[in-house]
Short mmCIF file of C-alpha atoms in Angstrom, two decimals:
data_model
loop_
_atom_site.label_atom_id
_atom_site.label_comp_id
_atom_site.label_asym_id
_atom_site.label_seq_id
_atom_site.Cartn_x
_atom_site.Cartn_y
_atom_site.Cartn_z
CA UNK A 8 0.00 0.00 0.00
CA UNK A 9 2.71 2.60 1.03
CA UNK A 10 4.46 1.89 -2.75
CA UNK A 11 1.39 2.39 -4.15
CA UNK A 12 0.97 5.84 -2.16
CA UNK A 13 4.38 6.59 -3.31
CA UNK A 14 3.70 5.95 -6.91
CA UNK A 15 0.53 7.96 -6.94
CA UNK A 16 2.49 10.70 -4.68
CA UNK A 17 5.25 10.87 -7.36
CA UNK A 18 3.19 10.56 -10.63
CA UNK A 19 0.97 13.51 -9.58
CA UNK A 20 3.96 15.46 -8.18
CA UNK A 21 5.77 14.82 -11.39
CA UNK A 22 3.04 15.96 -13.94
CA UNK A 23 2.17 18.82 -11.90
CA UNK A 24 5.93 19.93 -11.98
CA UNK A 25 5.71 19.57 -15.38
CA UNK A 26 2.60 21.14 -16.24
CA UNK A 27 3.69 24.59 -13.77
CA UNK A 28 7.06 24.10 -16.09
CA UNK A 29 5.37 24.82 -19.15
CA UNK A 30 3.90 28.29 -17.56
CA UNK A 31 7.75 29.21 -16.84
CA UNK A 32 6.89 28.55 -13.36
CA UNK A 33 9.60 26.41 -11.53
CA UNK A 34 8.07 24.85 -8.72
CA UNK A 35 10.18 22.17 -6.61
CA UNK A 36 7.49 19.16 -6.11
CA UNK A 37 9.16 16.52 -7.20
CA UNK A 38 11.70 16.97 -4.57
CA UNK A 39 9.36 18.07 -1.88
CA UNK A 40 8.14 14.28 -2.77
CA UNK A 41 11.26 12.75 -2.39
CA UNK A 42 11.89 14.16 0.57
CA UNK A 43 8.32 13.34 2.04
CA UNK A 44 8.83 9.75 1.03
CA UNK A 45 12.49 9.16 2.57
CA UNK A 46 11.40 10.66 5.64
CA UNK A 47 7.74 8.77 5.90
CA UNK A 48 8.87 5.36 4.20
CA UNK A 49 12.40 4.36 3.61
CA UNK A 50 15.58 5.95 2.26
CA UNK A 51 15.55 2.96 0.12
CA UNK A 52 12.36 3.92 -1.41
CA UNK A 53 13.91 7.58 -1.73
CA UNK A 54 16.92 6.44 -3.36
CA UNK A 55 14.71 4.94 -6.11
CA UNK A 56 11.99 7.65 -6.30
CA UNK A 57 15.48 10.01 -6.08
CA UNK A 58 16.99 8.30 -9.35
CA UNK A 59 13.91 7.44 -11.45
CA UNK A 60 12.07 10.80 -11.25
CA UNK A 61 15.95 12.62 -11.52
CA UNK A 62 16.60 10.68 -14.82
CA UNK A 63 12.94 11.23 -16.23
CA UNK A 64 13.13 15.14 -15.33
CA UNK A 65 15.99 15.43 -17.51
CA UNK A 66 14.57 13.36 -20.25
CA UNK A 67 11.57 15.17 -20.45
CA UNK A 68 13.75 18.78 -20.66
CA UNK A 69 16.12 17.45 -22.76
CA UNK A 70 18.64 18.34 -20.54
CA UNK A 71 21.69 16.65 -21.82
CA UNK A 72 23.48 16.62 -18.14
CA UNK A 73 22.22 13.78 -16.04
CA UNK A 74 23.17 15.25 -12.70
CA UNK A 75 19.39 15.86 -11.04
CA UNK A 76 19.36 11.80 -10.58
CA UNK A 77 23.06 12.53 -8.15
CA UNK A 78 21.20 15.70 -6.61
CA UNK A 79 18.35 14.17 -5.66
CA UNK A 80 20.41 11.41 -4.51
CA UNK A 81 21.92 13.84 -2.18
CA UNK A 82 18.79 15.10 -0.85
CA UNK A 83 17.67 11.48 0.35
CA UNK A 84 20.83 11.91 1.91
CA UNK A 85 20.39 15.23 3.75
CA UNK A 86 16.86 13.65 4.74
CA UNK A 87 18.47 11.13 6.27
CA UNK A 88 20.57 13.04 8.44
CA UNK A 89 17.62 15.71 9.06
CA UNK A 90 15.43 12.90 10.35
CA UNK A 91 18.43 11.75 12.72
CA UNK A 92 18.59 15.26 13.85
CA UNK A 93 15.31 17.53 14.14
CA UNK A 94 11.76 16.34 15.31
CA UNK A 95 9.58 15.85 12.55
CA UNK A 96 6.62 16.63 14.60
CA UNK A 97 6.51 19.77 14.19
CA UNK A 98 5.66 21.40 11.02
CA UNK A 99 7.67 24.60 11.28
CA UNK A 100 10.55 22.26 11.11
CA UNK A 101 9.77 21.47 7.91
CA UNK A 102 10.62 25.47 6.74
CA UNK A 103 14.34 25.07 6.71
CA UNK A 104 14.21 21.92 4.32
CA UNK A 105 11.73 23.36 2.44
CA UNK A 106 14.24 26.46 1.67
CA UNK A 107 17.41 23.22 1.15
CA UNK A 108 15.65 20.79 -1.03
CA UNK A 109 14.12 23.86 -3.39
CA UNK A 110 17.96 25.04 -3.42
CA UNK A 111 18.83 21.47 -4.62
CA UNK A 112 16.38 21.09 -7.02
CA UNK A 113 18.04 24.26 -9.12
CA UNK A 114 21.39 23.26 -8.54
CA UNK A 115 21.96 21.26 -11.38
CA UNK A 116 20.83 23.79 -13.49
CA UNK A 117 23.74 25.89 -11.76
CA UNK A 118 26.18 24.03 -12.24
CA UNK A 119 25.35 23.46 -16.00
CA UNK A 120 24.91 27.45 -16.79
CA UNK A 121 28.36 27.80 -14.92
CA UNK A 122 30.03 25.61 -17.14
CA UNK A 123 28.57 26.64 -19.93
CA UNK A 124 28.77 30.28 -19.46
CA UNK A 125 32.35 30.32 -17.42
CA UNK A 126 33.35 33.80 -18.92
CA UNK A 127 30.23 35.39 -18.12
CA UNK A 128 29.22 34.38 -14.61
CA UNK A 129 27.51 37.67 -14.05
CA UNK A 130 25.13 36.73 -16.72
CA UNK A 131 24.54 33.32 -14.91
CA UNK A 132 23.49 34.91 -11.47
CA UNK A 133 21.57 37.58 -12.88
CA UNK A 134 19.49 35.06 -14.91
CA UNK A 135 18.68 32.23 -11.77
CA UNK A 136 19.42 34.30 -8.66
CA UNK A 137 15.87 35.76 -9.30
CA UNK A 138 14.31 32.45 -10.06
CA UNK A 139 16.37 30.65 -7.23
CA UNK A 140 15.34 33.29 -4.47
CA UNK A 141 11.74 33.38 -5.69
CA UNK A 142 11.80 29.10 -5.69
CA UNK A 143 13.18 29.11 -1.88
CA UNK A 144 10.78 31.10 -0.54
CA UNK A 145 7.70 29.71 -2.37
CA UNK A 146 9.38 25.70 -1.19
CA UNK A 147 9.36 26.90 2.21
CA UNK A 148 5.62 27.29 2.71
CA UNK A 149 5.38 24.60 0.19
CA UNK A 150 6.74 21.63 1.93
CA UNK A 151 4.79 21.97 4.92
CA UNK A 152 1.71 22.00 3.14
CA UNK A 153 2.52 18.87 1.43
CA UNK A 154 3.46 17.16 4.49
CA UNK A 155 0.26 18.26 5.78
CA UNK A 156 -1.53 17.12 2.74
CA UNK A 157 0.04 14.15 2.92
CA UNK A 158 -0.11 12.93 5.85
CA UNK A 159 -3.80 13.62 6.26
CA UNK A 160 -4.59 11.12 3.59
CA UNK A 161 -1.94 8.87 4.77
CA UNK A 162 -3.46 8.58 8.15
CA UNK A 163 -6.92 7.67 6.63
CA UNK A 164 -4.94 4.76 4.98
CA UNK A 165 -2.70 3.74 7.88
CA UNK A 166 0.30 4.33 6.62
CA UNK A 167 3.68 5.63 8.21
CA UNK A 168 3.37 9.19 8.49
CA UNK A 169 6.11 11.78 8.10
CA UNK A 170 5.19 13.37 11.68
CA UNK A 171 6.16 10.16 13.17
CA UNK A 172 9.06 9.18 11.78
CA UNK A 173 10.53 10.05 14.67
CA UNK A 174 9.35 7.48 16.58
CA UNK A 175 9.49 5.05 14.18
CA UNK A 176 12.84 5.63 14.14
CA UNK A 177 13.71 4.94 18.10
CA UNK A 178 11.13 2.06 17.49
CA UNK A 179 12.63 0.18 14.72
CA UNK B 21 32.80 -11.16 14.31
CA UNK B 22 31.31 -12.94 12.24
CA UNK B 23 28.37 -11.09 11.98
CA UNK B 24 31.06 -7.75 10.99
CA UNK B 25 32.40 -10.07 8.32
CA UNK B 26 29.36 -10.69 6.54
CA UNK B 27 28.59 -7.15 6.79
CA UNK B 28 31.59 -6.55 4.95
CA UNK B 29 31.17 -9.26 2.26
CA UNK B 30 28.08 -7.60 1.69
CA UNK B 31 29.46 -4.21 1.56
CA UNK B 32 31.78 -5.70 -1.33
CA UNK B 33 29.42 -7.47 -3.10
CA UNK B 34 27.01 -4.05 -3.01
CA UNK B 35 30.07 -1.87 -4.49
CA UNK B 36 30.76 -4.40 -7.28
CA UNK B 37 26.65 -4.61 -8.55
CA UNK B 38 26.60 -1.02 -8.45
CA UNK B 39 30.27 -0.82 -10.18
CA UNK B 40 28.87 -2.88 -12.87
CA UNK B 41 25.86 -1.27 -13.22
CA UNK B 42 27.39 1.89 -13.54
CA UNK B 43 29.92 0.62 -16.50
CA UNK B 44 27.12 -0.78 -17.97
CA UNK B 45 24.40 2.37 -17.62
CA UNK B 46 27.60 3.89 -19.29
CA UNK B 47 28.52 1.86 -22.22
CA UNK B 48 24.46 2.10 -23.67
CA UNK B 49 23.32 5.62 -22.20
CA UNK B 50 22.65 6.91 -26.11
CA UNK B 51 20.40 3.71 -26.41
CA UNK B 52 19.13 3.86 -22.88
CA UNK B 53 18.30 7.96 -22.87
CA UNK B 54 16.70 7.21 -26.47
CA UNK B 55 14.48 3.97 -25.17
CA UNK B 56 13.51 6.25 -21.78
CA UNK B 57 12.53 9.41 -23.60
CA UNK B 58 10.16 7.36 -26.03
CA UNK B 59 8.42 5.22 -23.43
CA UNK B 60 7.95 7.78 -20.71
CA UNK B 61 6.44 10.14 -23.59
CA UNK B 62 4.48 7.73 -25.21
CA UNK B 63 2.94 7.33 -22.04
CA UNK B 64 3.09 11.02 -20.48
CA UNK B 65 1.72 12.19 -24.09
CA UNK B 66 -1.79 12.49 -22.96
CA UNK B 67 -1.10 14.05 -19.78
CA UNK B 68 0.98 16.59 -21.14
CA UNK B 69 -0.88 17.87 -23.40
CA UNK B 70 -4.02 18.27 -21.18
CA UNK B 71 -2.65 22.22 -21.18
CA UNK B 72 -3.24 22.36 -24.57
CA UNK B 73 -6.63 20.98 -24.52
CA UNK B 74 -8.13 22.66 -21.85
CA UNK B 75 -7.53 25.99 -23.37
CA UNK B 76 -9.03 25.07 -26.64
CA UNK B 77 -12.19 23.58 -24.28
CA UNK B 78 -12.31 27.30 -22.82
CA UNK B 79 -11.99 28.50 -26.57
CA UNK B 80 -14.71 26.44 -27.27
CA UNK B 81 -17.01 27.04 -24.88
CA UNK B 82 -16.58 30.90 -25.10
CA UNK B 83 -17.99 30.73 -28.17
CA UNK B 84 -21.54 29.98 -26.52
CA UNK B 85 -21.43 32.76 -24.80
CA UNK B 86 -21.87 35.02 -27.87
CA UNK B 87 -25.22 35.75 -29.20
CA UNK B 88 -26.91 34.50 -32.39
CA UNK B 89 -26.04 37.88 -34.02
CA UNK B 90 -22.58 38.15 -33.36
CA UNK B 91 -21.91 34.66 -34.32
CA UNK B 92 -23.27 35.06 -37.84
CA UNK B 93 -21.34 38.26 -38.08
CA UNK B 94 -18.47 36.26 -37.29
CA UNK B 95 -19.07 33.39 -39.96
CA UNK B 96 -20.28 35.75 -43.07
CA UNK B 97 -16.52 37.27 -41.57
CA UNK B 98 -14.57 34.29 -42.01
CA UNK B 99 -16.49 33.39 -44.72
CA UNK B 100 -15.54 36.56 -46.47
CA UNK B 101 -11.94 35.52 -45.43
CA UNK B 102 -12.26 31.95 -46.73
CA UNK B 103 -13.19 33.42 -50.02
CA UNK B 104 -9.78 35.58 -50.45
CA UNK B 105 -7.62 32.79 -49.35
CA UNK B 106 -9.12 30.47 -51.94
CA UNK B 107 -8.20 33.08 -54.64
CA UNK B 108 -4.74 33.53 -53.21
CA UNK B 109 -4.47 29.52 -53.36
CA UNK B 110 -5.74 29.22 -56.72
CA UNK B 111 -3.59 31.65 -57.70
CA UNK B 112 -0.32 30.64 -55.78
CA UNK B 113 -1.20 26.61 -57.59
CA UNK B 114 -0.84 29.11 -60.71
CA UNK B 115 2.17 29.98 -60.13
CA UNK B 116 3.73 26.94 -58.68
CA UNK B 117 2.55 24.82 -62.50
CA UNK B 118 4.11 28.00 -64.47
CA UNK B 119 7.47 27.43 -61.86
CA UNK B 120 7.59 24.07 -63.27
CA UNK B 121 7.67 24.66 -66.32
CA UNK B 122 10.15 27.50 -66.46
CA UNK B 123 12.07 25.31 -64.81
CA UNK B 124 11.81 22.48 -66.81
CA UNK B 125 12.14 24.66 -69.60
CA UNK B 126 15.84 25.84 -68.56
CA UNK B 127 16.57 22.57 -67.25
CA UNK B 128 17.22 23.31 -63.50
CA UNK B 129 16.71 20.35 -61.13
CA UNK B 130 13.53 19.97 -59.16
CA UNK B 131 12.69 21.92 -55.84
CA UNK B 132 13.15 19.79 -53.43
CA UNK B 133 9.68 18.89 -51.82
CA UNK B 134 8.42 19.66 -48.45
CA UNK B 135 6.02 18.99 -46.36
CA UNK B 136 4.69 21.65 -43.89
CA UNK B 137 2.80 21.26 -40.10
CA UNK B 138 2.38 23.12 -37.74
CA UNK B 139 2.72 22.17 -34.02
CA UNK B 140 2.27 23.05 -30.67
CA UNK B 141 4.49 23.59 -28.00
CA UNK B 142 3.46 21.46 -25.11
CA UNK B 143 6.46 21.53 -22.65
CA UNK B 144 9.92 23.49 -21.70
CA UNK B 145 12.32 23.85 -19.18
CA UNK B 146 11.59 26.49 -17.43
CA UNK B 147 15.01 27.02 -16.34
CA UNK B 148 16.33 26.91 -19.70
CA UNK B 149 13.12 28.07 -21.38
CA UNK B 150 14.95 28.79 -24.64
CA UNK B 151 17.47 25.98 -25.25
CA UNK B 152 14.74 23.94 -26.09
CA UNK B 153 11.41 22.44 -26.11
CA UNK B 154 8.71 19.37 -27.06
CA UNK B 155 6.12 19.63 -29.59
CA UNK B 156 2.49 17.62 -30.11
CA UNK B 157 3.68 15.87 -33.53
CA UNK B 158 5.56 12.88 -33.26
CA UNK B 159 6.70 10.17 -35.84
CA UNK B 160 3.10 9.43 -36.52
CA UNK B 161 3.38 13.09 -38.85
CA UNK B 162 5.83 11.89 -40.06
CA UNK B 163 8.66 13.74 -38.26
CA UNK B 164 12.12 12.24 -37.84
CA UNK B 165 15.59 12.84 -35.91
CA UNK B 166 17.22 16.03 -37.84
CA UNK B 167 13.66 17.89 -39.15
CA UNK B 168 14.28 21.51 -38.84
CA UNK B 169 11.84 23.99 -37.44
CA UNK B 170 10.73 26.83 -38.30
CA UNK B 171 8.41 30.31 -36.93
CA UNK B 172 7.83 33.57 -38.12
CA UNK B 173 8.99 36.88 -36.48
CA UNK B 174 6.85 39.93 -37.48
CA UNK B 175 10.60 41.76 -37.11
CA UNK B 176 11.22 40.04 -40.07
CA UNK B 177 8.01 39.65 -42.69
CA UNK B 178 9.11 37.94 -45.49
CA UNK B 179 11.38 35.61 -43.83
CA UNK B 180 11.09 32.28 -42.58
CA UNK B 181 13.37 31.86 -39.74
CA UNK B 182 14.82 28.34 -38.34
CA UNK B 183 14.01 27.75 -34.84
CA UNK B 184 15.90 24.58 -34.05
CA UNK B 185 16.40 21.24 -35.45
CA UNK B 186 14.07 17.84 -33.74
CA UNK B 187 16.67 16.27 -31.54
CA UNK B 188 14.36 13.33 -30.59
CA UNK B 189 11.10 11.56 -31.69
CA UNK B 190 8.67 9.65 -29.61
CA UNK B 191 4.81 8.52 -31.29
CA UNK B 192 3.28 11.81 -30.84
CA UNK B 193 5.58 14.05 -30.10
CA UNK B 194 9.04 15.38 -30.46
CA UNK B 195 11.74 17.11 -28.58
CA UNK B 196 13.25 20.64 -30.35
CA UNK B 197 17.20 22.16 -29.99
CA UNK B 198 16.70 25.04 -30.55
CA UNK B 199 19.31 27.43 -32.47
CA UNK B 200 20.24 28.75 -28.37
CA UNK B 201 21.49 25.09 -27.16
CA UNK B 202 25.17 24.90 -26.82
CA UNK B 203 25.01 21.48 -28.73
CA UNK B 204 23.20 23.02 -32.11
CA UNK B 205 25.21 22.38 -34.90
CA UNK B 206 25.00 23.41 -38.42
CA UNK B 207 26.98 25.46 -40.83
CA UNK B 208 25.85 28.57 -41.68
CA UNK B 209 25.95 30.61 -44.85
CA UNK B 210 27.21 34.41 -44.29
CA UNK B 211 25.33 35.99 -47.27
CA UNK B 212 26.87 39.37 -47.94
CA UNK B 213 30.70 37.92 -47.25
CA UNK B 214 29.60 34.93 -49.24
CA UNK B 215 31.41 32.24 -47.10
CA UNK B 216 30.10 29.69 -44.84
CA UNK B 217 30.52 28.81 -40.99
CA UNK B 218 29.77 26.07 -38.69
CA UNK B 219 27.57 27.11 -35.91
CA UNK B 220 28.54 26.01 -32.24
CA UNK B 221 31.56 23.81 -34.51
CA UNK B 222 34.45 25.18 -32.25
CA UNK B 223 34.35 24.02 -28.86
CA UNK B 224 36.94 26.17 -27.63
CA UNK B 225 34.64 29.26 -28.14
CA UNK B 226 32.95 31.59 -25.25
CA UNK B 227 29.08 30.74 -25.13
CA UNK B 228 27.77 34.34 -24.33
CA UNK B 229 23.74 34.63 -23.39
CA UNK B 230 21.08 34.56 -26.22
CA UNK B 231 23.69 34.66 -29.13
CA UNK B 232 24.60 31.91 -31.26
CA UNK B 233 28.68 31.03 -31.85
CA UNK B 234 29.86 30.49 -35.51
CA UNK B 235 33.36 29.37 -36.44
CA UNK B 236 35.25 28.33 -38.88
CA UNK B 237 34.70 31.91 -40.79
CA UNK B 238 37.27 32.67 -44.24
CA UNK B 239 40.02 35.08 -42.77
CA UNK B 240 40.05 36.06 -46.69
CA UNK B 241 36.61 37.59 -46.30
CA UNK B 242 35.41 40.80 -45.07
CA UNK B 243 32.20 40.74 -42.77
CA UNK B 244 30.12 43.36 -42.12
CA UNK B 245 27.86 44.04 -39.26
CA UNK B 246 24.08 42.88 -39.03
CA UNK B 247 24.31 40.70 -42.13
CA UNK B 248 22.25 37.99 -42.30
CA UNK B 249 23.23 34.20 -41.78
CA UNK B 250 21.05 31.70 -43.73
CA UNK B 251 21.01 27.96 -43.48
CA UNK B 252 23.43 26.89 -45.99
CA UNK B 253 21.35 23.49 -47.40
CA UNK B 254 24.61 21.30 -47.11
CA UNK B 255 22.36 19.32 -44.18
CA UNK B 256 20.76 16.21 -45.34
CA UNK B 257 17.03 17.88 -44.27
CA UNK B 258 17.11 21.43 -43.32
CA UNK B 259 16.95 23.66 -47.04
CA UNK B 260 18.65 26.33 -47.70
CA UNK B 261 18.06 29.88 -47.45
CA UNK B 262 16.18 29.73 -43.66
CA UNK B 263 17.21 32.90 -41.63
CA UNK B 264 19.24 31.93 -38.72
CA UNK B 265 20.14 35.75 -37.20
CA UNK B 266 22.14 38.28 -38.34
CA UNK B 267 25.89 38.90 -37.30
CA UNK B 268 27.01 40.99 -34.44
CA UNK B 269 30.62 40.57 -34.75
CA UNK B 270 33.86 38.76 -34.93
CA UNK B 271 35.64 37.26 -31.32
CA UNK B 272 39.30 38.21 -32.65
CA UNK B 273 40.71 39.32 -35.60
CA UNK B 274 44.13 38.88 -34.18
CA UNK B 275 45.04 36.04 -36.36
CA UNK B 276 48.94 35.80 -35.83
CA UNK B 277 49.32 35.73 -32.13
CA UNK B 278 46.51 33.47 -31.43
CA UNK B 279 47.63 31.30 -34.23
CA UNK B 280 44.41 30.64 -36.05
CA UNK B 281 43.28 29.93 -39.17
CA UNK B 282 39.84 30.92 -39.77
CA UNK B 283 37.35 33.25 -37.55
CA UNK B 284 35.15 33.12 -35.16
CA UNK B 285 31.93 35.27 -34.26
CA UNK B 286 28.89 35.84 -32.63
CA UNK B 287 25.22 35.91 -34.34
CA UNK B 288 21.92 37.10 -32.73
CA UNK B 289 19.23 34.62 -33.45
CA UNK B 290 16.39 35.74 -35.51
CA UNK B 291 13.94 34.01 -33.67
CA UNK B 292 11.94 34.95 -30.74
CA UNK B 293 12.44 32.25 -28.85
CA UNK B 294 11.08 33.33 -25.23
CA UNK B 295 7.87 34.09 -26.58
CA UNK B 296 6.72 31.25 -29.02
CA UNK B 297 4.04 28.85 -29.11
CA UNK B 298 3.32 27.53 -32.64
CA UNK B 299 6.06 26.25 -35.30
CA UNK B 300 6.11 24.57 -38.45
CA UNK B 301 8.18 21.45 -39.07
CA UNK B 302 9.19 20.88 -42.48
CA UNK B 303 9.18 17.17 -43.22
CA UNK B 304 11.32 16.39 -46.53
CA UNK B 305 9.10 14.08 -48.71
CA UNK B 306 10.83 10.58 -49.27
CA UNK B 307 12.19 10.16 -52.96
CA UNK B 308 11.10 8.07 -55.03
CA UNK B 309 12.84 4.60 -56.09
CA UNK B 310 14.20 4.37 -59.24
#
């Protein structure tokens, strides 16, 4: 059941992402996913919704640099060590990862307009500082919604919830 | 102890799957990233393109909203519209039969035959909106790996302007590069200086924001500024004569010091490629056997 809450989590996620894309509207909620599902779930499960939605992102943009599959990688990661470190019961703790994981979702795209444009960085932070600042804030509302949203349906279902992971965690 | 070694020998035996797997991902990530982009947008087609269709729902049912009046204005209006463009295509078939025959007449080979759609554009990065994009025609129209794309810029009326080149093809729909991506490559014809160029063809050049890089420019020639640069028709598929940009200048002209033997510059593309919706892909027909 919690795989096929996962699933359903990631394909909406994903096609919403992409649908806000085609507006010119970045919005992080694939990662917000991710990070919902490595913190409710598994890592495990993170690593592989980390990977598969990573390489399908940049399929779908043509984006000829496969690093969103690493970065995303790296966010199961740093959901790991949040869930190790801060109590997920609390929504406003949600804020700070919500500013992190939007930040990682763009970084690829950083790197790639850095290398491409090396002799005209200026150009590079004047084009996604904007879009980066503007992607932060709106993730850090964003994520605790989704937890919220989340979590609400995943208690009518009886699944692990992200708010007590915590527990879980001591638990298992 | 022996609990730490199996923990190890599974450690080891982890590292070497995922070693392998990683040579292997590797050694068929063309094939792979070619397999991916078809299946997922085979099956993502639909979904994407619900964009697309719900704004030509809302165009739809706007049109109830009108009353009986204003809708028959607005058919004896396109009617009256219909009417010239059949005149103009009557007259254009004219023209194309007379064509012909001039040009069988002095023996010049036969225009090369294309066939013209127009598609939507369903889906972009927005963080690199205009590097490229994915359109609603796929290989079912006909479209292959290489068919170049075209718009219209009202900067430029009586010039058709390439947009990009498809890079990849799934059932019903395809993904665009456009003349912005770093990994666009054509050569380029430099009509006033009357030499050709290769666009993005020297790696070692500066990519600079919203211009296009051409190299490989006659050191013999003299260039002026603003010229135009045309597709030069030495691709398989993309015809000559399509409006790339026009020139803004040259990266160095000190040839002895830096030891080079042709010239490199910068063009701005003609294109408006933030702002575009529609394009037309122009699908070479197949030749026929002999």
């Amino acid at each position: 059941m919690a795989n096929l809450y996962a699933l359903i989590i990631m394909l909406m996620l994903f096609w919403l992402q992409l649908l806000f894309g085609s507006f010119a509207l970045h919005l992080p909620l694939c990662v917000g996913g991710i990070f919902y599902i490595s913190i409710a779930f598994s890592w495990r499960q993170g690593i592989f919704w980390a990977v598969l939605t990573g390489i399908s992102l940049d399929l779908f943009y043509s984006r000829e640099f496969f690093l969103s599959a690493w970065a995303f990688i790296g966010l199961v990661i740093f959901a790991e060590y949040w869930l190790r470190k801060i109590d997920m019961r609390h929504l406003r703790n949600c804020i700070m990862p919500g500013v992190i994981i939007a930040f990682i979702s763009v970084l690829p795209v950083w790197l790639y307009k850095l290398a491409i444009y090396r002799d005209n960085t200026v150009f590079v932070f004047k084009d996604m500082l904007p879009v980066t600042i503007s992607i932060l804030c709106i993730n850090a509302f964003l994520l605790p919604v989704m937890v919220l949203l989340f979590d609400e349906i995943g208690e009518k279902l009886r699944l692990p919830l992200f708010t007590k992971a915590n527990k879980r965690l001591l638990e298992g | 102890m022996a609990r730490k070694g199996k923990n190890l020998r599974r450690w080891n035996y982890g590292l070497i799957i995922s070693a392998i797997l990683i040579v292997i991902m590797a050694a068929s990530f063309q094939t792979l990233r070619r397999a991916w982009f078809r299946v997922t947008n085979n099956f993502f087609y639909p979904y994407i393109n619900v964009p697309a269709q719900i704004k030509y729902l809302a165009a739809d049912g706007s049109s109830r909203l009108y009353s009986k009046q204003e809708l028959t204005a607005k058919i004896s209006k396109l009617e009256a519209d219909n009417r010239v463009f059949a005149s103009k295509v009557a007259r254009l078939g004219e023209l194309v039969v007379e064509n012909e025959k001039l040009r069988s007449l002095v023996k010049l080979p036969k225009r090369s035959a294309y066939t013209y759609i127009a598609a939507e554009i369903i889906l972009r990065d927005p963080l690199r909106w205009k590097e490229g994009f994915v359109v609603n025609r796929g290989s079912d129209d006909g479209i292959i790996a290489g068919t170049p794309v075209l718009c219209f810029n009202p900067e430029y009326p009586d010039k058709v302007l390439l947009a990009g080149v498809v890079k990849d093809v799934a059932r019903h729909s395809a993904q665009i590069m456009t003349v912005l991506n770093p990994r666009f490559r054509i050569s380029g014809y430099l009509a006033e200086a009357k030499t050709h160029g290769i666009i993005n063809g020297d790696a070692s050049q500066n990519f600079r924001p919203d211009e296009i890089n051409i190299s490989f420019l006659s050191t013999r020639k003299k260039f002026t500024p603003s010229e135009n640069c045309f597709s030069s028709g030495f691709e398989h598929q993309i015809p000559r004569g399509l409006l790339i940009g026009s020139l803004i200048g040259l990266d160095s002209k000190n040839q002895i010091f830096s030891n080079k033997l042709y010239l490199s510059g910068k063009v701005l593309p003609a294109a408006q490629l933030d702002d575009l919706h529609f394009v037309v892909l122009a699908i070479p027909q197949k030749k026929k056997a002999l």
